[in-house]
């Protein structure tokens, strides 16, 4: 099977003749996409991006060796797909958490026949990565922890469970209710029991507190990077910043604290010196919507190659990942779990009803990041975000905020149409 028989992702895929079912060939492909799609047209990049470039170029290299070594030493690898599964609990039990996802359609062949055609690209891609044995992170996972957010993911766990141990956390649907908090807490306790069985470790107030401190520091460094994007000129492109967030999901947290921290130092210096990755006065765009998993850089590429700057992403691969914070208060596991529950349930995902907090987040971020306009980004067939985008578009426009709604997938089929719409939107700002 060649890529020519498959839907294209970006035009370069048409020229690649490789057997996409062969994992070793795929290892060489990601850096190639990265070179062709990612690097092109990026200027005046921060030096600190060298590390992140290395990590994405080596996506199946050093980190995978580290995970293999850790497993040989008795540690467990726990894979998750959603922000509502607390990294703190996994880390406290001395396991390694990796956020899995899928940002390309080259893995779809492996999920064909298992999912309806009108399934969101992220689910198709993620399942394909797992079932097609393409992604070594799936292969290494000792346990996959799913959740009951959207319907597509709920059904996806049943399919994945045929080939991997899967545990599903029942996340609540109406988070504003008191019983939703109690339910989430009960689900976290059940998750802890499952993870304690897996790791043969016990969750204590001490190890949980230490993990909370680590995750807090990691998110703080990402927040520093995002804060620098509030300046004009932006010291880092949206594309680079997105890559930094994407890598945060699978790289070692201690290394992330160090390397994202170093990048933030450099960006803060750039801000003081007025150094930009895009021109001063460039149109400033806030993206809001569905997550963008590696190597989904499509929208950032299309917007920033037109000279505009993406200044923030109100997505799970953006501000939703790090904005909610906590004060680490409490001396018992129960008290700390309550702090965690409040932190996680304050993330505003469209899978909740109602989800009015997201609208407030977008309006606040438009001000904070001085955005000239908002692009509402929805992966095709993602009903929760698709439906929310209609009301959001109307509401933001009424507030005088220019909005462009984009519904797309991982193919390049709509690239011409998107270019026209984005150009018209930027001209209008
Ligand atoms: S907290 S956004 S990571 S659920 S795009 S698979 S919603 S059909 S990813 Fe998500 Fe957690 Fe929410 Fe974030 Fe379903 Fe939509 Fe696909 Fe999605």
GROMACS .gro file of C-alpha atoms in nm, residues 20-303:
model
  284
   20UNK     CA    1   0.303   0.325   0.519
   21UNK     CA    2   0.245   0.005   0.707
   22UNK     CA    3   0.617  -0.027   0.769
   23UNK     CA    4   0.706   0.140   1.087
   24UNK     CA    5   1.074   0.190   1.012
   25UNK     CA    6   0.990   0.387   0.700
   26UNK     CA    7   0.756   0.607   0.897
   27UNK     CA    8   1.034   0.691   1.138
   28UNK     CA    9   1.204   0.875   0.857
   29UNK     CA   10   0.891   1.054   0.747
   30UNK     CA   11   0.812   1.274   1.043
   31UNK     CA   12   1.136   1.470   1.027
   32UNK     CA   13   1.072   1.506   0.654
   33UNK     CA   14   0.727   1.657   0.711
   34UNK     CA   15   0.884   1.872   0.975
   35UNK     CA   16   1.146   2.007   0.736
   36UNK     CA   17   0.907   2.064   0.449
   37UNK     CA   18   0.604   2.197   0.629
   38UNK     CA   19   0.724   2.321   0.959
   39UNK     CA   20   1.051   2.502   0.903
   40UNK     CA   21   0.956   2.661   0.575
   41UNK     CA   22   0.904   3.037   0.599
   42UNK     CA   23   0.998   3.062   0.966
   43UNK     CA   24   1.239   3.346   1.029
   44UNK     CA   25   1.434   3.479   1.322
   45UNK     CA   26   1.351   3.184   1.542
   46UNK     CA   27   1.461   3.175   1.907
   47UNK     CA   28   1.774   2.970   1.971
   48UNK     CA   29   1.583   2.781   2.239
   49UNK     CA   30   1.379   2.615   1.964
   50UNK     CA   31   1.682   2.400   1.874
   51UNK     CA   32   1.596   2.167   2.160
   52UNK     CA   33   1.232   2.129   2.054
   53UNK     CA   34   1.336   2.079   1.692
   54UNK     CA   35   1.565   1.803   1.805
   55UNK     CA   36   1.288   1.640   2.011
   56UNK     CA   37   1.036   1.636   1.729
   57UNK     CA   38   1.296   1.522   1.476
   58UNK     CA   39   1.385   1.243   1.714
   59UNK     CA   40   1.027   1.170   1.822
   60UNK     CA   41   1.080   0.796   1.821
   61UNK     CA   42   1.437   0.811   1.948
   62UNK     CA   43   1.569   0.921   2.284
   63UNK     CA   44   1.236   0.952   2.464
   64UNK     CA   45   1.140   0.602   2.356
   65UNK     CA   46   1.475   0.465   2.479
   66UNK     CA   47   1.414   0.639   2.810
   67UNK     CA   48   1.072   0.478   2.841
   68UNK     CA   49   1.211   0.133   2.754
   69UNK     CA   50   1.485   0.175   3.012
   70UNK     CA   51   1.237   0.293   3.275
   71UNK     CA   52   1.020  -0.011   3.207
   72UNK     CA   53   1.320  -0.239   3.245
   73UNK     CA   54   1.370  -0.079   3.585
   74UNK     CA   55   1.011  -0.162   3.677
   75UNK     CA   56   0.834   0.165   3.599
   76UNK     CA   57   0.503   0.168   3.413
   77UNK     CA   58   0.401   0.381   3.117
   78UNK     CA   59   0.047   0.518   3.131
   79UNK     CA   60  -0.101   0.672   2.816
   80UNK     CA   61  -0.380   0.931   2.830
   81UNK     CA   62  -0.583   1.121   2.570
   82UNK     CA   63  -0.739   1.406   2.760
   83UNK     CA   64  -0.653   1.688   2.998
   84UNK     CA   65  -0.903   1.557   3.254
   85UNK     CA   66  -0.674   1.269   3.354
   86UNK     CA   67  -0.443   1.420   3.617
   87UNK     CA   68  -0.074   1.377   3.537
   88UNK     CA   69  -0.007   1.437   3.906
   89UNK     CA   70  -0.156   1.101   4.009
   90UNK     CA   71   0.039   0.908   3.746
   91UNK     CA   72   0.364   1.083   3.838
   92UNK     CA   73   0.307   1.044   4.213
   93UNK     CA   74   0.283   0.667   4.165
   94UNK     CA   75   0.622   0.671   3.994
   95UNK     CA   76   0.472   0.590   3.655
   96UNK     CA   77   0.539   0.785   3.335
   97UNK     CA   78   0.247   0.964   3.176
   98UNK     CA   79   0.241   1.020   2.800
   99UNK     CA   80  -0.032   1.213   2.627
  100UNK     CA   81  -0.127   1.032   2.308
  101UNK     CA   82  -0.312   1.172   2.012
  102UNK     CA   83  -0.300   1.174   1.635
  103UNK     CA   84  -0.248   1.473   1.412
  104UNK     CA   85  -0.217   1.321   1.065
  105UNK     CA   86  -0.427   1.107   0.836
  106UNK     CA   87  -0.146   0.876   0.728
  107UNK     CA   88  -0.241   0.643   1.011
  108UNK     CA   89  -0.607   0.619   0.907
  109UNK     CA   90  -0.558   0.301   0.705
  110UNK     CA   91  -0.538   0.107   1.030
  111UNK     CA   92  -0.873   0.229   1.159
  112UNK     CA   93  -1.058   0.185   0.829
  113UNK     CA   94  -1.362  -0.038   0.862
  114UNK     CA   95  -1.372   0.017   1.239
  115UNK     CA   96  -1.503   0.371   1.248
  116UNK     CA   97  -1.773   0.548   1.048
  117UNK     CA   98  -1.637   0.789   0.784
  118UNK     CA   99  -1.788   1.081   0.974
  119UNK     CA  100  -1.565   1.033   1.279
  120UNK     CA  101  -1.338   1.321   1.380
  121UNK     CA  102  -0.989   1.316   1.233
  122UNK     CA  103  -0.827   1.308   1.575
  123UNK     CA  104  -1.000   0.985   1.675
  124UNK     CA  105  -0.932   0.820   1.337
  125UNK     CA  106  -0.569   0.918   1.354
  126UNK     CA  107  -0.522   0.817   1.719
  127UNK     CA  108  -0.682   0.479   1.672
  128UNK     CA  109  -0.482   0.425   1.355
  129UNK     CA  110  -0.157   0.502   1.535
  130UNK     CA  111  -0.243   0.242   1.795
  131UNK     CA  112  -0.386  -0.036   1.583
  132UNK     CA  113  -0.143   0.014   1.296
  133UNK     CA  114   0.153  -0.031   1.532
  134UNK     CA  115   0.284   0.299   1.402
  135UNK     CA  116   0.333   0.477   1.730
  136UNK     CA  117   0.585   0.322   1.970
  137UNK     CA  118   0.429   0.516   2.259
  138UNK     CA  119   0.114   0.305   2.216
  139UNK     CA  120   0.315  -0.010   2.196
  140UNK     CA  121   0.500   0.074   2.515
  141UNK     CA  122   0.194   0.178   2.714
  142UNK     CA  123   0.123  -0.060   3.003
  143UNK     CA  124  -0.219   0.096   3.042
  144UNK     CA  125  -0.433   0.334   2.837
  145UNK     CA  126  -0.652   0.562   3.045
  146UNK     CA  127  -0.952   0.692   2.852
  147UNK     CA  128  -1.240   0.911   2.961
  148UNK     CA  129  -1.605   0.973   2.880
  149UNK     CA  130  -1.582   1.311   2.713
  150UNK     CA  131  -1.711   1.290   2.354
  151UNK     CA  132  -1.909   0.996   2.213
  152UNK     CA  133  -1.644   0.909   1.956
  153UNK     CA  134  -1.379   0.861   2.223
  154UNK     CA  135  -1.613   0.655   2.440
  155UNK     CA  136  -1.655   0.403   2.159
  156UNK     CA  137  -1.289   0.421   2.066
  157UNK     CA  138  -1.192   0.276   2.407
  158UNK     CA  139  -1.397  -0.035   2.334
  159UNK     CA  140  -1.203  -0.091   2.013
  160UNK     CA  141  -0.866  -0.023   2.173
  161UNK     CA  142  -0.947  -0.252   2.464
  162UNK     CA  143  -0.932  -0.550   2.228
  163UNK     CA  144  -0.557  -0.508   2.193
  164UNK     CA  145  -0.441  -0.314   2.503
  165UNK     CA  146  -0.540  -0.282   2.868
  166UNK     CA  147  -0.772   0.018   2.884
  167UNK     CA  148  -0.921   0.184   3.191
  168UNK     CA  149  -1.193   0.447   3.145
  169UNK     CA  150  -1.248   0.735   3.389
  170UNK     CA  151  -1.610   0.845   3.383
  171UNK     CA  152  -1.577   1.221   3.355
  172UNK     CA  153  -1.892   1.415   3.445
  173UNK     CA  154  -2.103   1.598   3.188
  174UNK     CA  155  -2.255   1.884   3.393
  175UNK     CA  156  -1.957   2.011   3.588
  176UNK     CA  157  -2.136   2.297   3.764
  177UNK     CA  158  -2.327   2.057   3.991
  178UNK     CA  159  -2.203   1.963   4.335
  179UNK     CA  160  -2.255   1.593   4.260
  180UNK     CA  161  -2.035   1.629   3.949
  181UNK     CA  162  -1.742   1.723   4.172
  182UNK     CA  163  -1.819   1.433   4.406
  183UNK     CA  164  -1.846   1.200   4.111
  184UNK     CA  165  -1.516   1.315   3.963
  185UNK     CA  166  -1.349   1.272   4.303
  186UNK     CA  167  -1.490   0.918   4.328
  187UNK     CA  168  -1.360   0.846   3.978
  188UNK     CA  169  -1.015   0.976   4.073
  189UNK     CA  170  -1.012   0.744   4.376
  190UNK     CA  171  -1.103   0.451   4.150
  191UNK     CA  172  -0.828   0.551   3.907
  192UNK     CA  173  -0.581   0.559   4.195
  193UNK     CA  174  -0.679   0.204   4.293
  194UNK     CA  175  -0.625   0.087   3.933
  195UNK     CA  176  -0.290   0.264   3.908
  196UNK     CA  177  -0.176   0.136   4.247
  197UNK     CA  178  -0.247  -0.217   4.126
  198UNK     CA  179  -0.044  -0.151   3.812
  199UNK     CA  180   0.253   0.019   3.974
  200UNK     CA  181   0.252  -0.173   4.304
  201UNK     CA  182   0.303   0.166   4.470
  202UNK     CA  183   0.087   0.356   4.714
  203UNK     CA  184  -0.033   0.710   4.673
  204UNK     CA  185   0.061   0.918   4.976
  205UNK     CA  186   0.019   1.285   5.060
  206UNK     CA  187   0.398   1.321   5.022
  207UNK     CA  188   0.436   1.173   4.675
  208UNK     CA  189   0.119   1.346   4.553
  209UNK     CA  190   0.236   1.682   4.683
  210UNK     CA  191   0.574   1.640   4.515
  211UNK     CA  192   0.406   1.551   4.183
  212UNK     CA  193   0.176   1.851   4.215
  213UNK     CA  194   0.474   2.079   4.268
  214UNK     CA  195   0.644   1.936   3.959
  215UNK     CA  196   0.338   1.976   3.735
  216UNK     CA  197   0.278   2.326   3.866
  217UNK     CA  198   0.635   2.422   3.774
  218UNK     CA  199   0.601   2.268   3.429
  219UNK     CA  200   0.279   2.458   3.356
  220UNK     CA  201   0.431   2.777   3.495
  221UNK     CA  202   0.711   2.765   3.237
  222UNK     CA  203   0.460   2.724   2.955
  223UNK     CA  204   0.264   3.017   3.094
  224UNK     CA  205   0.581   3.229   3.081
  225UNK     CA  206   0.626   3.142   2.712
  226UNK     CA  207   0.266   3.232   2.637
  227UNK     CA  208   0.294   3.558   2.832
  228UNK     CA  209   0.569   3.676   2.599
  229UNK     CA  210   0.329   3.630   2.308
  230UNK     CA  211   0.127   3.922   2.444
  231UNK     CA  212   0.398   4.159   2.312
  232UNK     CA  213   0.429   4.323   1.974
  233UNK     CA  214   0.633   4.204   1.792
  234UNK     CA  215   0.573   3.847   1.909
  235UNK     CA  216   0.913   3.699   2.008
  236UNK     CA  217   0.809   3.351   1.891
  237UNK     CA  218   0.585   3.233   1.609
  238UNK     CA  219   0.257   3.058   1.685
  239UNK     CA  220   0.389   2.753   1.505
  240UNK     CA  221   0.693   2.726   1.730
  241UNK     CA  222   0.488   2.789   2.040
  242UNK     CA  223   0.241   2.519   1.936
  243UNK     CA  224   0.529   2.274   1.893
  244UNK     CA  225   0.650   2.352   2.246
  245UNK     CA  226   0.302   2.273   2.385
  246UNK     CA  227   0.271   1.955   2.179
  247UNK     CA  228   0.603   1.823   2.308
  248UNK     CA  229   0.499   1.895   2.668
  249UNK     CA  230   0.259   1.601   2.640
  250UNK     CA  231   0.523   1.333   2.603
  251UNK     CA  232   0.864   1.460   2.706
  252UNK     CA  233   1.014   1.417   3.053
  253UNK     CA  234   0.857   1.677   3.289
  254UNK     CA  235   1.187   1.770   3.459
  255UNK     CA  236   1.355   1.828   3.123
  256UNK     CA  237   1.052   2.032   3.016
  257UNK     CA  238   1.077   2.253   3.322
  258UNK     CA  239   1.440   2.320   3.236
  259UNK     CA  240   1.413   2.361   2.858
  260UNK     CA  241   1.083   2.551   2.843
  261UNK     CA  242   1.223   2.767   3.123
  262UNK     CA  243   1.534   2.844   2.915
  263UNK     CA  244   1.319   2.927   2.615
  264UNK     CA  245   1.105   3.157   2.832
  265UNK     CA  246   1.421   3.336   2.956
  266UNK     CA  247   1.525   3.398   2.597
  267UNK     CA  248   1.178   3.515   2.494
  268UNK     CA  249   1.155   3.755   2.787
  269UNK     CA  250   1.490   3.901   2.680
  270UNK     CA  251   1.364   3.930   2.322
  271UNK     CA  252   1.058   4.117   2.443
  272UNK     CA  253   1.278   4.366   2.630
  273UNK     CA  254   1.491   4.416   2.319
  274UNK     CA  255   1.193   4.433   2.082
  275UNK     CA  256   1.306   4.129   1.881
  276UNK     CA  257   1.026   3.958   1.690
  277UNK     CA  258   0.977   3.631   1.503
  278UNK     CA  259   0.711   3.809   1.298
  279UNK     CA  260   0.696   4.176   1.204
  280UNK     CA  261   0.586   4.438   1.452
  281UNK     CA  262   0.228   4.534   1.370
  282UNK     CA  263   0.146   4.193   1.220
  283UNK     CA  264  -0.224   4.105   1.251
  284UNK     CA  265  -0.275   3.914   1.574
  285UNK     CA  266  -0.493   3.602   1.574
  286UNK     CA  267  -0.627   3.397   1.862
  287UNK     CA  268  -0.715   3.038   1.773
  288UNK     CA  269  -0.986   2.861   1.973
  289UNK     CA  270  -1.120   2.511   1.936
  290UNK     CA  271  -1.019   2.147   1.908
  291UNK     CA  272  -0.669   2.028   2.005
  292UNK     CA  273  -0.387   2.017   1.747
  293UNK     CA  274  -0.174   1.705   1.787
  294UNK     CA  275   0.169   1.655   1.627
  295UNK     CA  276   0.213   1.695   1.330
  296UNK     CA  277  -0.098   1.907   1.281
  297UNK     CA  278   0.049   2.247   1.207
  298UNK     CA  279  -0.189   2.308   0.917
  299UNK     CA  280  -0.379   2.617   1.035
  300UNK     CA  281  -0.073   2.783   1.191
  301UNK     CA  282   0.114   2.726   0.867
  302UNK     CA  283  -0.162   2.876   0.653
  303UNK     CA  284  -0.208   3.182   0.876
   0.00000   0.00000   0.00000
